[in-house]
Coordinates of C-alpha atoms in Angstrom, one line a residue:
Chain H
M394 CA -28.3 -23.1 37.0
S395 CA -30.3 -24.8 34.3
P396 CA -29.5 -23.5 30.9
L397 CA -33.1 -22.4 30.3
L398 CA -33.1 -20.3 33.4
Q399 CA -29.7 -18.9 32.6
G400 CA -30.8 -17.9 29.1
A401 CA -34.0 -16.3 30.3
L402 CA -32.1 -14.4 32.9
T403 CA -29.6 -13.2 30.3
I404 CA -32.4 -12.0 28.0
F405 CA -34.2 -10.4 30.9
I406 CA -31.1 -8.4 32.0
G407 CA -30.4 -7.4 28.4
V408 CA -33.9 -6.3 27.8
G409 CA -34.1 -4.5 31.1
G410 CA -30.8 -2.7 30.5
C411 CA -32.0 -1.5 27.1
V412 CA -35.3 -0.2 28.3
A413 CA -33.7 1.4 31.3
Y414 CA -31.2 3.2 29.1
F415 CA -33.8 4.7 26.8
W416 CA -36.1 5.7 29.7
A417 CA -33.4 7.1 31.9
S418 CA -31.6 9.1 29.1
N419 CA -34.9 10.5 28.1
V420 CA -35.7 11.6 31.6
V421 CA -32.3 13.2 32.1
L422 CA -32.7 15.1 28.8
D423 CA -36.2 16.4 29.5
K424 CA -36.1 17.0 33.2
V425 CA -32.5 17.7 34.1
L426 CA -30.6 19.1 31.0
F427 CA -33.3 21.0 29.2
P428 CA -36.4 21.2 31.4
A429 CA -39.5 22.5 29.6
R430 CA -40.2 25.2 32.2
G431 CA -38.7 28.5 33.3
P432 CA -37.8 31.4 31.0
N433 CA -36.1 29.2 28.4
A434 CA -38.8 26.6 28.0
G435 CA -39.2 26.9 24.3
R436 CA -35.5 26.9 23.6
N437 CA -35.0 24.0 25.9
I438 CA -37.7 21.9 24.1
N439 CA -36.1 22.6 20.8
R440 CA -32.6 21.6 22.1
A441 CA -33.9 18.4 23.7
N442 CA -35.6 17.5 20.4
L443 CA -32.3 18.0 18.5
I444 CA -30.4 15.7 20.8
R445 CA -33.0 13.0 21.3
P446 CA -32.5 11.2 18.0
W447 CA -28.8 10.9 18.7
L448 CA -29.5 9.5 22.1
F449 CA -31.6 6.9 20.6
L450 CA -29.1 6.1 17.9
L451 CA -26.2 5.9 20.3
P452 CA -26.6 2.2 21.5
A453 CA -26.8 1.0 17.9
L454 CA -23.8 3.1 16.8
L455 CA -21.7 2.0 19.8
A456 CA -22.6 -1.6 19.2
L457 CA -21.6 -1.5 15.6
G458 CA -18.5 0.5 16.3
L459 CA -17.5 -2.2 18.8
Y460 CA -18.1 -4.8 16.1
L461 CA -16.5 -3.0 13.2
V462 CA -14.1 -0.3 14.0
Y463 CA -12.0 -1.8 16.8
P464 CA -11.8 -5.3 15.2
V465 CA -10.6 -4.0 11.8
F466 CA -7.7 -2.2 13.4
G467 CA -7.2 -5.0 15.8
S468 CA -6.8 -7.5 13.0
F469 CA -4.5 -5.3 11.0
S470 CA -2.2 -4.5 13.9
R471 CA -2.0 -8.2 14.9
S472 CA -1.1 -9.2 11.4
L473 CA 2.1 -7.2 11.7
Y474 CA 3.4 -9.4 14.6
N475 CA 4.8 -12.8 14.6
R476 CA 3.2 -16.1 15.7
T477 CA 3.4 -15.4 19.4
G478 CA 2.5 -11.8 19.0
A479 CA 5.7 -10.7 20.8
E480 CA 7.8 -9.6 17.9
F481 CA 7.0 -6.9 15.3
I482 CA 7.8 -8.2 11.9
G483 CA 6.1 -5.6 9.7
F484 CA 4.7 -7.1 6.5
G485 CA 6.5 -10.4 7.1
N486 CA 3.3 -12.4 7.4
Y487 CA 2.1 -10.9 4.1
R488 CA 5.4 -11.8 2.4
I489 CA 5.2 -15.4 3.6
M490 CA 1.5 -15.6 2.6
L491 CA 2.2 -14.4 -1.0
G492 CA 4.9 -17.0 -1.4
D493 CA 2.7 -19.8 -0.2
P494 CA 1.3 -21.9 -3.1
E495 CA -1.7 -22.8 -0.9
F496 CA -2.6 -19.1 -0.7
R497 CA -2.5 -18.8 -4.5
T498 CA -4.8 -21.9 -4.7
A499 CA -7.2 -20.3 -2.3
L500 CA -7.1 -17.0 -4.2
T501 CA -7.8 -18.6 -7.6
N502 CA -10.6 -20.7 -6.1
N503 CA -12.1 -17.7 -4.5
L504 CA -12.0 -15.9 -7.8
L505 CA -13.7 -18.8 -9.5
W506 CA -16.4 -18.8 -6.8
V507 CA -17.0 -15.1 -7.3
L508 CA -17.2 -15.4 -11.1
I509 CA -19.3 -18.5 -11.3
V510 CA -21.7 -18.6 -8.3
P511 CA -23.4 -15.2 -8.7
A512 CA -23.6 -15.6 -12.5
A513 CA -25.1 -19.1 -12.3
S514 CA -27.5 -18.3 -9.5
T515 CA -28.8 -15.2 -11.3
F516 CA -29.1 -17.1 -14.6
F517 CA -31.0 -20.0 -13.1
G518 CA -33.1 -17.7 -10.9
L519 CA -34.1 -15.7 -14.0
L520 CA -34.8 -18.8 -16.0
I521 CA -37.1 -20.3 -13.3
A522 CA -38.7 -16.9 -12.6
Q523 CA -39.7 -16.7 -16.3
L524 CA -40.9 -20.3 -16.4
T525 CA -43.0 -20.0 -13.3
D526 CA -44.5 -16.7 -14.3
R527 CA -48.3 -17.0 -14.6
L528 CA -48.0 -20.7 -13.9
R529 CA -50.9 -22.4 -12.2
W530 CA -49.7 -23.4 -8.7
G531 CA -46.6 -21.2 -9.5
T532 CA -46.4 -19.9 -5.9
V533 CA -46.1 -23.4 -4.6
A534 CA -43.4 -24.3 -7.1
K535 CA -41.6 -21.1 -6.1
S536 CA -41.9 -21.8 -2.4
I537 CA -40.4 -25.3 -3.0
I538 CA -37.5 -23.8 -5.0
F539 CA -37.0 -21.2 -2.3
M540 CA -36.7 -23.8 0.5
P541 CA -33.0 -24.4 0.4
M542 CA -32.5 -20.6 1.1
A543 CA -34.0 -21.1 4.6
I544 CA -31.5 -23.9 5.5
S545 CA -28.2 -22.9 7.0
F546 CA -25.1 -23.5 4.9
V547 CA -23.9 -26.3 7.1
G548 CA -27.3 -28.0 6.9
A549 CA -27.3 -27.7 3.1
A550 CA -23.8 -29.1 3.0
L551 CA -24.8 -32.1 5.1
I552 CA -27.7 -32.8 2.7
W553 CA -25.4 -32.6 -0.3
K554 CA -23.2 -35.3 1.3
F555 CA -25.9 -37.6 0.3
V556 CA -25.8 -36.5 -3.3
Y557 CA -22.0 -36.7 -3.4
A558 CA -21.5 -39.8 -1.3
N559 CA -18.9 -42.3 -2.4
N560 CA -21.4 -45.2 -2.0
P561 CA -23.5 -45.7 -5.2
D562 CA -26.4 -47.0 -3.0
I563 CA -26.6 -43.6 -1.4
G564 CA -24.8 -41.0 -3.5
L565 CA -26.9 -39.7 -6.3
I566 CA -24.0 -38.9 -8.5
N567 CA -22.5 -42.4 -8.2
A568 CA -25.9 -44.0 -8.6
I569 CA -26.2 -42.2 -11.9
L570 CA -22.7 -43.2 -12.9
V571 CA -23.4 -46.9 -12.1
A572 CA -26.6 -46.7 -14.0
F573 CA -24.6 -45.6 -17.0
G574 CA -22.3 -48.6 -16.5
T575 CA -19.2 -47.4 -14.7
E576 CA -17.7 -49.9 -12.3
A577 CA -15.8 -48.2 -9.5
S578 CA -17.5 -45.5 -7.4
I579 CA -15.7 -42.2 -7.2
D580 CA -15.5 -39.5 -4.6
V581 CA -16.5 -36.4 -6.5
L582 CA -15.1 -34.2 -3.8
Q583 CA -11.6 -35.4 -4.5
I584 CA -11.4 -34.9 -8.3
P585 CA -8.9 -32.0 -8.7
F586 CA -10.4 -28.8 -9.9
W587 CA -13.8 -30.2 -10.6
N588 CA -14.5 -30.6 -6.9
N589 CA -14.5 -26.9 -6.6
L590 CA -17.4 -26.8 -9.0
F591 CA -19.2 -29.5 -7.1
L592 CA -19.0 -27.3 -4.0
M593 CA -20.2 -24.3 -5.9
V594 CA -23.2 -26.2 -7.0
I595 CA -24.4 -26.3 -3.3
L596 CA -24.3 -22.5 -3.0
I597 CA -25.9 -22.1 -6.4
W598 CA -28.6 -24.5 -5.3
I599 CA -29.2 -22.3 -2.2
Q600 CA -29.0 -18.9 -4.0
T601 CA -31.1 -19.8 -7.0
G602 CA -34.3 -19.6 -5.0
F603 CA -33.3 -16.2 -3.6
A604 CA -32.6 -14.8 -7.1
M605 CA -35.8 -16.3 -8.4
V606 CA -38.1 -14.7 -5.9
I607 CA -36.6 -11.2 -6.5
L608 CA -36.5 -11.6 -10.2
S609 CA -40.0 -12.9 -10.6
A610 CA -41.3 -9.9 -8.7
A611 CA -39.4 -7.7 -11.1
L612 CA -40.7 -9.6 -14.1
R613 CA -44.2 -9.0 -13.0
G614 CA -43.5 -5.3 -12.8
V615 CA -42.6 -5.1 -16.5
P616 CA -45.3 -3.0 -18.1
E617 CA -47.6 -5.1 -20.2
E618 CA -47.8 -2.6 -23.0
T619 CA -44.1 -2.9 -23.9
I620 CA -44.5 -6.7 -24.3
E621 CA -47.7 -6.3 -26.3
A622 CA -46.0 -3.8 -28.6
A623 CA -43.1 -6.2 -29.2
I624 CA -45.4 -9.1 -29.9
L625 CA -47.4 -7.0 -32.3
D626 CA -44.2 -6.1 -34.0
G627 CA -43.6 -9.8 -34.5
A628 CA -41.1 -10.6 -31.7
G629 CA -41.0 -14.3 -30.6
P630 CA -40.9 -15.4 -27.0
A631 CA -37.1 -15.4 -26.8
R632 CA -36.9 -12.0 -28.4
V633 CA -39.5 -10.6 -26.0
F634 CA -37.6 -12.1 -23.0
F635 CA -34.1 -10.9 -24.0
S636 CA -34.8 -7.6 -25.7
I637 CA -37.8 -6.4 -23.7
K638 CA -38.0 -7.9 -20.3
V639 CA -34.3 -8.3 -19.4
P640 CA -33.3 -4.7 -20.2
Q641 CA -36.2 -3.4 -18.1
I642 CA -35.3 -5.5 -15.0
M643 CA -31.5 -4.9 -15.3
P644 CA -31.3 -2.8 -12.1
T645 CA -32.8 -5.7 -10.2
I646 CA -30.5 -8.2 -11.8
V647 CA -27.6 -6.1 -10.7
V648 CA -28.9 -6.0 -7.1
V649 CA -29.2 -9.8 -7.1
W650 CA -25.8 -10.2 -8.6
T651 CA -23.9 -8.0 -6.2
T652 CA -25.8 -9.3 -3.1
I653 CA -24.8 -12.8 -4.0
T654 CA -21.2 -11.7 -4.8
I655 CA -20.8 -10.3 -1.3
L656 CA -22.2 -13.4 0.2
V657 CA -19.8 -15.6 -1.8
L658 CA -16.9 -13.6 -0.5
K659 CA -18.0 -14.4 3.0
V660 CA -18.9 -18.0 2.6
F661 CA -16.9 -20.4 4.6
D662 CA -19.3 -23.0 6.0
I663 CA -19.7 -25.0 2.9
V664 CA -16.1 -25.7 2.2
Y665 CA -15.4 -26.1 5.9
T666 CA -18.1 -28.8 6.2
M667 CA -17.6 -30.6 2.9
T668 CA -13.9 -30.8 2.5
G669 CA -12.3 -28.7 5.2
G670 CA -10.3 -27.1 2.4
N671 CA -8.6 -30.3 1.4
F672 CA -8.1 -31.7 -2.1
G673 CA -7.4 -28.3 -3.5
T674 CA -10.7 -26.7 -2.6
Q675 CA -9.2 -24.1 -0.3
I676 CA -10.8 -20.7 -0.4
L677 CA -9.5 -17.6 1.5
P678 CA -11.8 -17.9 4.6
S679 CA -11.0 -21.6 5.0
Y680 CA -7.3 -20.9 4.4
M681 CA -7.4 -18.3 7.1
M682 CA -9.2 -20.6 9.5
S683 CA -6.4 -23.2 9.0
Y684 CA -4.1 -20.7 10.7
M685 CA -6.5 -19.3 13.2
F686 CA -5.6 -19.9 16.8
R687 CA -2.3 -21.6 15.7
D688 CA -0.6 -18.6 14.1
D689 CA -2.8 -15.6 14.6
G690 CA -0.3 -13.3 12.8
R691 CA -0.7 -15.2 9.6
A692 CA -4.5 -15.7 10.1
T693 CA -5.1 -12.0 10.6
A694 CA -2.9 -11.2 7.6
V695 CA -5.2 -13.4 5.4
A696 CA -8.3 -11.8 7.1
F697 CA -7.0 -8.4 6.1
V698 CA -6.5 -9.4 2.5
I699 CA -10.0 -10.7 2.4
M700 CA -11.3 -7.4 3.7
L701 CA -9.3 -5.6 1.0
I702 CA -10.8 -7.7 -1.7
V703 CA -14.3 -7.2 -0.4
L704 CA -13.8 -3.4 -0.2
P705 CA -14.3 -2.4 -3.8
V706 CA -17.5 -4.5 -4.1
M707 CA -18.7 -3.0 -0.9
V708 CA -18.1 0.5 -1.9
W709 CA -19.8 -0.1 -5.3
N710 CA -22.8 -1.6 -3.6
I711 CA -23.1 1.3 -1.1
R712 CA -22.8 3.8 -4.0
Q713 CA -25.7 2.0 -5.6
A714 CA -27.7 2.1 -2.4
R715 CA -27.0 5.8 -1.9
K716 CA -28.3 6.5 -5.4
E717 CA -31.5 4.7 -4.7
M718 CA -32.2 6.3 -1.4
Chain Z
M781 CA -55.0 -7.5 -21.0
A782 CA -53.7 -11.0 -20.7
R783 CA -51.9 -12.4 -23.6
A784 CA -53.0 -15.5 -25.4
V785 CA -50.6 -18.4 -24.9
T786 CA -51.0 -21.6 -26.9
T787 CA -52.0 -24.5 -24.8
N788 CA -49.1 -26.6 -26.0
R789 CA -46.6 -24.1 -24.9
K790 CA -48.3 -23.7 -21.5
I791 CA -48.1 -27.5 -20.9
I792 CA -44.4 -27.6 -21.8
T793 CA -43.6 -24.7 -19.6
T794 CA -45.5 -26.1 -16.7
A795 CA -43.8 -29.5 -17.1
V796 CA -40.4 -27.9 -17.3
A797 CA -41.0 -25.6 -14.3
W798 CA -42.2 -28.4 -12.1
T799 CA -39.4 -30.7 -13.1
I800 CA -36.9 -28.1 -12.1
A801 CA -38.7 -27.5 -8.8
L802 CA -38.8 -31.2 -8.0
I803 CA -35.1 -31.7 -8.9
L804 CA -34.1 -28.8 -6.7
F805 CA -36.2 -30.1 -3.9
F806 CA -35.1 -33.7 -4.3
P807 CA -32.0 -33.6 -2.0
I808 CA -34.2 -32.3 0.9
F809 CA -36.9 -34.8 0.2
W810 CA -34.5 -37.7 0.0
T811 CA -32.8 -36.8 3.2
I812 CA -36.1 -36.6 5.1
L813 CA -37.3 -39.9 3.5
T814 CA -34.1 -41.7 4.4
S815 CA -34.3 -40.6 8.0
F816 CA -37.3 -42.9 8.4
K817 CA -35.6 -46.0 7.0
T818 CA -33.5 -48.6 8.8
E819 CA -29.8 -48.5 7.9
A820 CA -30.2 -51.6 5.7
Q821 CA -33.1 -50.1 3.9
A822 CA -31.3 -46.8 3.4
I823 CA -28.6 -48.4 1.3
N824 CA -31.0 -50.8 -0.4
D825 CA -30.5 -51.4 -4.2
P826 CA -32.7 -50.3 -5.9
P827 CA -33.6 -47.3 -3.7
L828 CA -36.8 -47.6 -1.8
F829 CA -39.3 -44.8 -2.2
F830 CA -42.3 -45.4 0.0
N831 CA -42.4 -49.1 0.2
F832 CA -40.4 -49.6 3.4
D833 CA -41.2 -49.9 7.0
W834 CA -41.3 -46.5 8.5
T835 CA -39.4 -46.2 11.7
L836 CA -38.5 -43.5 14.2
E837 CA -35.5 -45.4 15.7
N838 CA -32.9 -43.1 14.0
Y839 CA -34.3 -40.1 15.8
A840 CA -34.2 -41.9 19.1
V841 CA -30.6 -42.9 18.5
V842 CA -29.5 -39.4 17.5
Q843 CA -31.2 -37.8 20.5
E844 CA -29.5 -40.3 22.8
R845 CA -26.1 -40.0 21.3
S846 CA -25.8 -36.3 21.0
D847 CA -28.6 -34.8 23.1
Y848 CA -30.4 -33.0 20.3
M849 CA -32.7 -31.2 22.8
K850 CA -29.7 -29.4 24.3
F851 CA -28.6 -28.0 21.0
L852 CA -32.2 -27.1 20.1
W853 CA -32.7 -25.2 23.3
N854 CA -29.4 -23.4 22.8
S855 CA -30.5 -22.4 19.3
I856 CA -33.8 -21.1 20.6
I857 CA -32.3 -19.1 23.4
I858 CA -29.5 -17.7 21.3
A859 CA -31.6 -16.9 18.2
G860 CA -34.5 -15.6 20.4
G861 CA -32.3 -13.6 22.7
S862 CA -30.3 -11.9 20.0
T863 CA -33.5 -11.0 18.2
I864 CA -35.2 -9.5 21.2
L865 CA -32.1 -7.6 22.2
G866 CA -31.5 -6.4 18.7
I867 CA -35.0 -5.2 18.1
L868 CA -35.0 -3.2 21.4
I869 CA -31.9 -1.3 20.4
A870 CA -33.1 -0.9 16.8
I871 CA -36.6 0.5 17.4
P872 CA -35.5 3.8 18.9
A873 CA -32.6 4.0 16.4
A874 CA -35.0 3.4 13.4
W875 CA -37.5 5.9 15.0
S876 CA -34.8 8.6 15.1
M877 CA -33.8 8.1 11.5
A878 CA -37.3 7.7 10.0
F879 CA -39.0 10.5 11.8
V880 CA -36.3 12.9 12.9
P881 CA -34.0 12.7 9.9
S882 CA -30.8 14.8 9.8
V883 CA -28.2 15.4 7.1
R884 CA -26.2 12.5 8.5
T885 CA -29.0 10.0 8.5
K886 CA -28.1 8.7 5.1
D887 CA -24.5 8.2 6.0
I888 CA -25.3 6.4 9.2
L889 CA -27.6 4.0 7.4
L890 CA -25.0 3.3 4.7
W891 CA -22.3 2.8 7.3
M892 CA -24.6 0.3 9.0
L893 CA -25.0 -1.4 5.6
S894 CA -21.3 -1.6 5.2
T895 CA -20.8 -3.4 8.5
K896 CA -23.1 -6.1 7.2
M897 CA -21.0 -6.6 4.1
L898 CA -17.8 -7.0 6.1
P899 CA -16.7 -10.6 6.1
A900 CA -16.9 -12.1 9.5
V901 CA -13.4 -13.7 9.2
G902 CA -11.9 -10.2 9.2
V903 CA -13.0 -9.6 12.8
L904 CA -12.9 -13.1 14.2
Y905 CA -9.5 -12.6 15.9
P906 CA -10.2 -9.4 17.8
I907 CA -13.7 -10.5 18.8
S908 CA -12.4 -13.8 20.1
L909 CA -9.9 -11.8 22.2
I910 CA -12.7 -9.9 23.7
F911 CA -14.5 -13.1 24.4
V912 CA -11.5 -14.5 26.2
E913 CA -11.0 -11.3 28.1
F914 CA -14.6 -11.3 29.4
N915 CA -14.9 -15.1 29.8
L916 CA -17.6 -15.3 27.2
L917 CA -16.2 -18.2 25.2
D918 CA -18.8 -21.0 25.0
T919 CA -21.5 -19.0 26.7
R920 CA -24.9 -18.3 25.5
L921 CA -24.6 -14.7 26.6
G922 CA -21.6 -14.1 24.3
L923 CA -23.3 -15.6 21.3
I924 CA -26.4 -13.6 21.9
V925 CA -24.4 -10.4 21.9
V926 CA -22.3 -11.3 18.8
L927 CA -25.3 -12.5 16.8
M928 CA -27.2 -9.4 17.9
L929 CA -24.3 -7.3 16.6
I930 CA -24.0 -8.9 13.2
N931 CA -27.7 -8.7 12.5
L932 CA -28.3 -5.3 14.0
P933 CA -27.8 -3.4 10.7
I934 CA -30.4 -5.6 9.0
I935 CA -32.9 -5.0 11.8
V936 CA -32.4 -1.2 11.8
W937 CA -32.7 -1.1 8.0
M938 CA -35.8 -3.2 7.9
L939 CA -37.5 -1.3 10.7
Y940 CA -36.4 2.0 9.0
T941 CA -38.0 1.0 5.7
Y942 CA -41.2 -0.1 7.5
F943 CA -41.3 3.0 9.7
R944 CA -40.9 5.2 6.6
E945 CA -44.2 3.8 5.3
I946 CA -46.0 5.2 8.3
P947 CA -47.1 8.8 7.7
G948 CA -45.4 11.2 10.2
E949 CA -48.7 13.2 10.4
I950 CA -50.3 10.5 12.5
L951 CA -47.5 10.7 15.1
E952 CA -47.8 14.5 15.0
A953 CA -51.5 14.3 15.6
A954 CA -50.8 12.0 18.7
R955 CA -48.3 14.6 19.9
M956 CA -50.9 17.4 19.5
D957 CA -53.3 15.4 21.5
G958 CA -50.8 15.4 24.4
A959 CA -49.1 12.1 23.9
T960 CA -45.6 11.9 25.4
L961 CA -42.7 10.4 23.5
R962 CA -43.2 7.2 25.3
D963 CA -46.9 7.1 24.5
E964 CA -46.1 8.0 20.9
I965 CA -43.6 5.1 20.4
L966 CA -45.5 2.6 22.6
Y967 CA -49.1 3.2 21.7
V968 CA -49.0 4.8 18.2
L969 CA -45.9 3.8 16.3
T970 CA -45.4 0.2 17.6
P971 CA -49.0 -1.0 17.0
M972 CA -49.0 0.5 13.5
A973 CA -45.6 -1.1 12.7
V974 CA -46.6 -4.5 14.1
P975 CA -46.5 -6.3 10.7
G976 CA -43.1 -4.8 10.0
I977 CA -41.7 -5.6 13.4
A978 CA -43.0 -9.1 13.2
S979 CA -41.4 -9.6 9.8
T980 CA -38.1 -8.2 11.2
L981 CA -38.3 -10.6 14.2
L982 CA -38.9 -13.5 12.0
L983 CA -36.1 -12.7 9.5
N984 CA -33.6 -12.0 12.3
F985 CA -34.6 -15.2 14.1
I986 CA -33.9 -17.2 10.9
L987 CA -30.6 -15.5 10.3
A988 CA -29.4 -16.0 13.9
W989 CA -30.6 -19.6 13.8
N990 CA -28.6 -20.3 10.6
E991 CA -25.4 -18.5 11.7
A992 CA -22.6 -21.0 11.7
F993 CA -19.3 -19.1 11.5
W994 CA -19.5 -17.5 14.9
T995 CA -21.2 -20.4 16.6
L996 CA -18.6 -22.9 15.4
N997 CA -15.7 -20.7 16.4
L998 CA -16.9 -19.4 19.7
T999 CA -18.6 -22.4 21.3
A1000 CA -17.6 -25.8 22.4
A1001 CA -19.8 -28.1 24.4
N1002 CA -21.9 -25.8 26.5
A1003 CA -23.5 -23.2 24.3
A1004 CA -23.4 -25.0 21.0
P1005 CA -26.6 -24.5 18.9
L1006 CA -27.9 -26.7 16.1
T1007 CA -25.4 -25.5 13.5
A1008 CA -22.7 -26.9 15.6
F1009 CA -24.7 -30.1 16.0
I1010 CA -24.9 -30.4 12.2
A1011 CA -21.2 -29.7 11.8
S1012 CA -20.4 -32.4 14.3
Y1013 CA -22.1 -34.9 12.0
S1014 CA -20.2 -33.9 9.0
S1015 CA -17.1 -35.8 9.5
P1016 CA -17.1 -38.6 7.0
E1017 CA -15.9 -41.6 9.1
G1018 CA -18.4 -44.1 10.4
L1019 CA -21.2 -42.7 8.3
F1020 CA -24.5 -44.3 9.0
F1021 CA -26.8 -42.8 6.4
A1022 CA -30.2 -43.2 8.0
K1023 CA -28.9 -41.7 11.3
L1024 CA -27.1 -38.9 9.4
S1025 CA -30.3 -38.0 7.6
A1026 CA -32.3 -38.1 10.8
A1027 CA -29.8 -35.7 12.3
S1028 CA -30.0 -33.5 9.2
T1029 CA -33.8 -33.6 9.3
M1030 CA -33.9 -32.6 12.9
A1031 CA -31.5 -29.8 12.3
I1032 CA -33.3 -28.3 9.3
A1033 CA -37.0 -29.0 10.1
P1034 CA -37.7 -26.1 12.4
I1035 CA -36.3 -23.6 10.1
L1036 CA -37.7 -25.1 7.0
I1037 CA -41.2 -24.6 8.4
L1038 CA -40.4 -21.0 9.4
G1039 CA -38.7 -20.3 6.1
W1040 CA -41.7 -21.4 4.1
F1041 CA -43.8 -18.6 5.6
S1042 CA -41.2 -15.9 5.5
Q1043 CA -39.9 -15.8 1.9
K1044 CA -40.8 -12.1 1.6
Q1045 CA -39.1 -11.1 4.8
L1046 CA -36.0 -13.0 4.0
V1047 CA -35.7 -11.4 0.6
R1048 CA -36.5 -7.9 1.8
G1049 CA -34.0 -8.2 4.6
L1050 CA -31.2 -9.8 2.6
T1051 CA -31.4 -7.0 0.0
F1052 CA -31.7 -4.3 2.7
G1053 CA -35.2 -3.3 1.6
A1054 CA -34.1 -2.8 -2.0
V1055 CA -36.7 -5.4 -3.0
K1056 CA -40.0 -5.1 -1.3

């Protein structure tokens, strides 16, 4: 079967199945379980209306349950077994992992990512948002800055290969170095420690546009009177920005910061595509992938550790969302 | 009242802002430009800006060597399929929560939010077991399902926030006039929510299109979409820069165009409606 036909058929069956479920469950509810006739018509209608929302929620809840609940437990239980999955070894995988220097590298690097990327993206986003505020053609400038956000991480990584390329005729970094008179070209992705920062630059590049769009909307929402008052009181532009605008958009800054933090904890594609975790650039997800399908016990142990690390940020973020609802 | 800003300051700000914008855009611009050069021109010293012979041969070579069209079709089918499937499941769910809220609605929404924050690496192993079990590895169907699952929370949330903006009285009025539930959802709610649904479709399509973690891990030759195509070009050996940039351009162009028009939707979706 041609792939196109196969795809269309798949979609057709899926769509048909969904529509059929909603239709059929509704009919059963209204006609069979609680028919709107007979002596109890009123009560039946009420009951049907109580159940209906749950009927409609069910597929979504089931789907997410399948995606979340089972796999989390599945991962954890697998991590307690050895490489082949035949022998129960308790926390053996975790013990080996904690003793592995590579794991410590990955953990430190991940910590650096979490500290640096959200901070830098938010900072640059805020800076650019302020600069493009009330700018002529500002929307075009913003759209251009936002562009990297639409590209996938692997696509972005590929583009940055050009910036970082070893060859001074191609790589921007090396071209600049040569222009300043250095002789030999270097591979920036192999410089210990600093290569981590070079990889982070890619994600910062992507996320700056995201931060900027949100923050510039927030900046525009700052009441004009507060700024006027500050200017009349003799505040300079910097003072107005830091003492008047920033405090007022603090909640938005926090949203941006935490959203990017969670994203950073999930990011895997950039390191995978650029260095494959070599040259000391390992982060936890790429460290995990180096064991995946070879020693699933160790891989799932790493996976579980990642989830544990994400948990506090997640809980905090959900608390925030609950407050705002 | 607009504030008076001195002309000088305005010029400086404009210059700085545009310089930053152009610097940030430069990697993309350079990649696209290089894709139209020959290999020799690509590594010319000094770099050539517009003064070279534009050629399309790199695109032909890339298509021939790795069958770009196949990846493109896979991307379209997978992103499109997961989007349609997701929205069908999400509309009734969002309807329930927006118009028939219960005490649990808030918890359900937040629970959905939490699944989106869960790192995919955490669930890769069990999901891949399911894939093996059901023979879904390297099939488009499998990817459609997984991508639908990972983006479902966003779809439900987006639709929920859009539905909430529709006054419930209108639906009530339709019900009073004798509309059945089906009529209510199909002929009253959906048309009113079309802008919201369209934004959600667009956002989800982009997210599914860009998804790399699952597509790289669960596909091989058959169902691989463009993200896998890009990754296959990322190995450093035998790098031909003009061809590499042609491949990059082909991989990012469709989504770059979509992304330009959907900033608002992307932002709204990625912050779960916290930013409108």
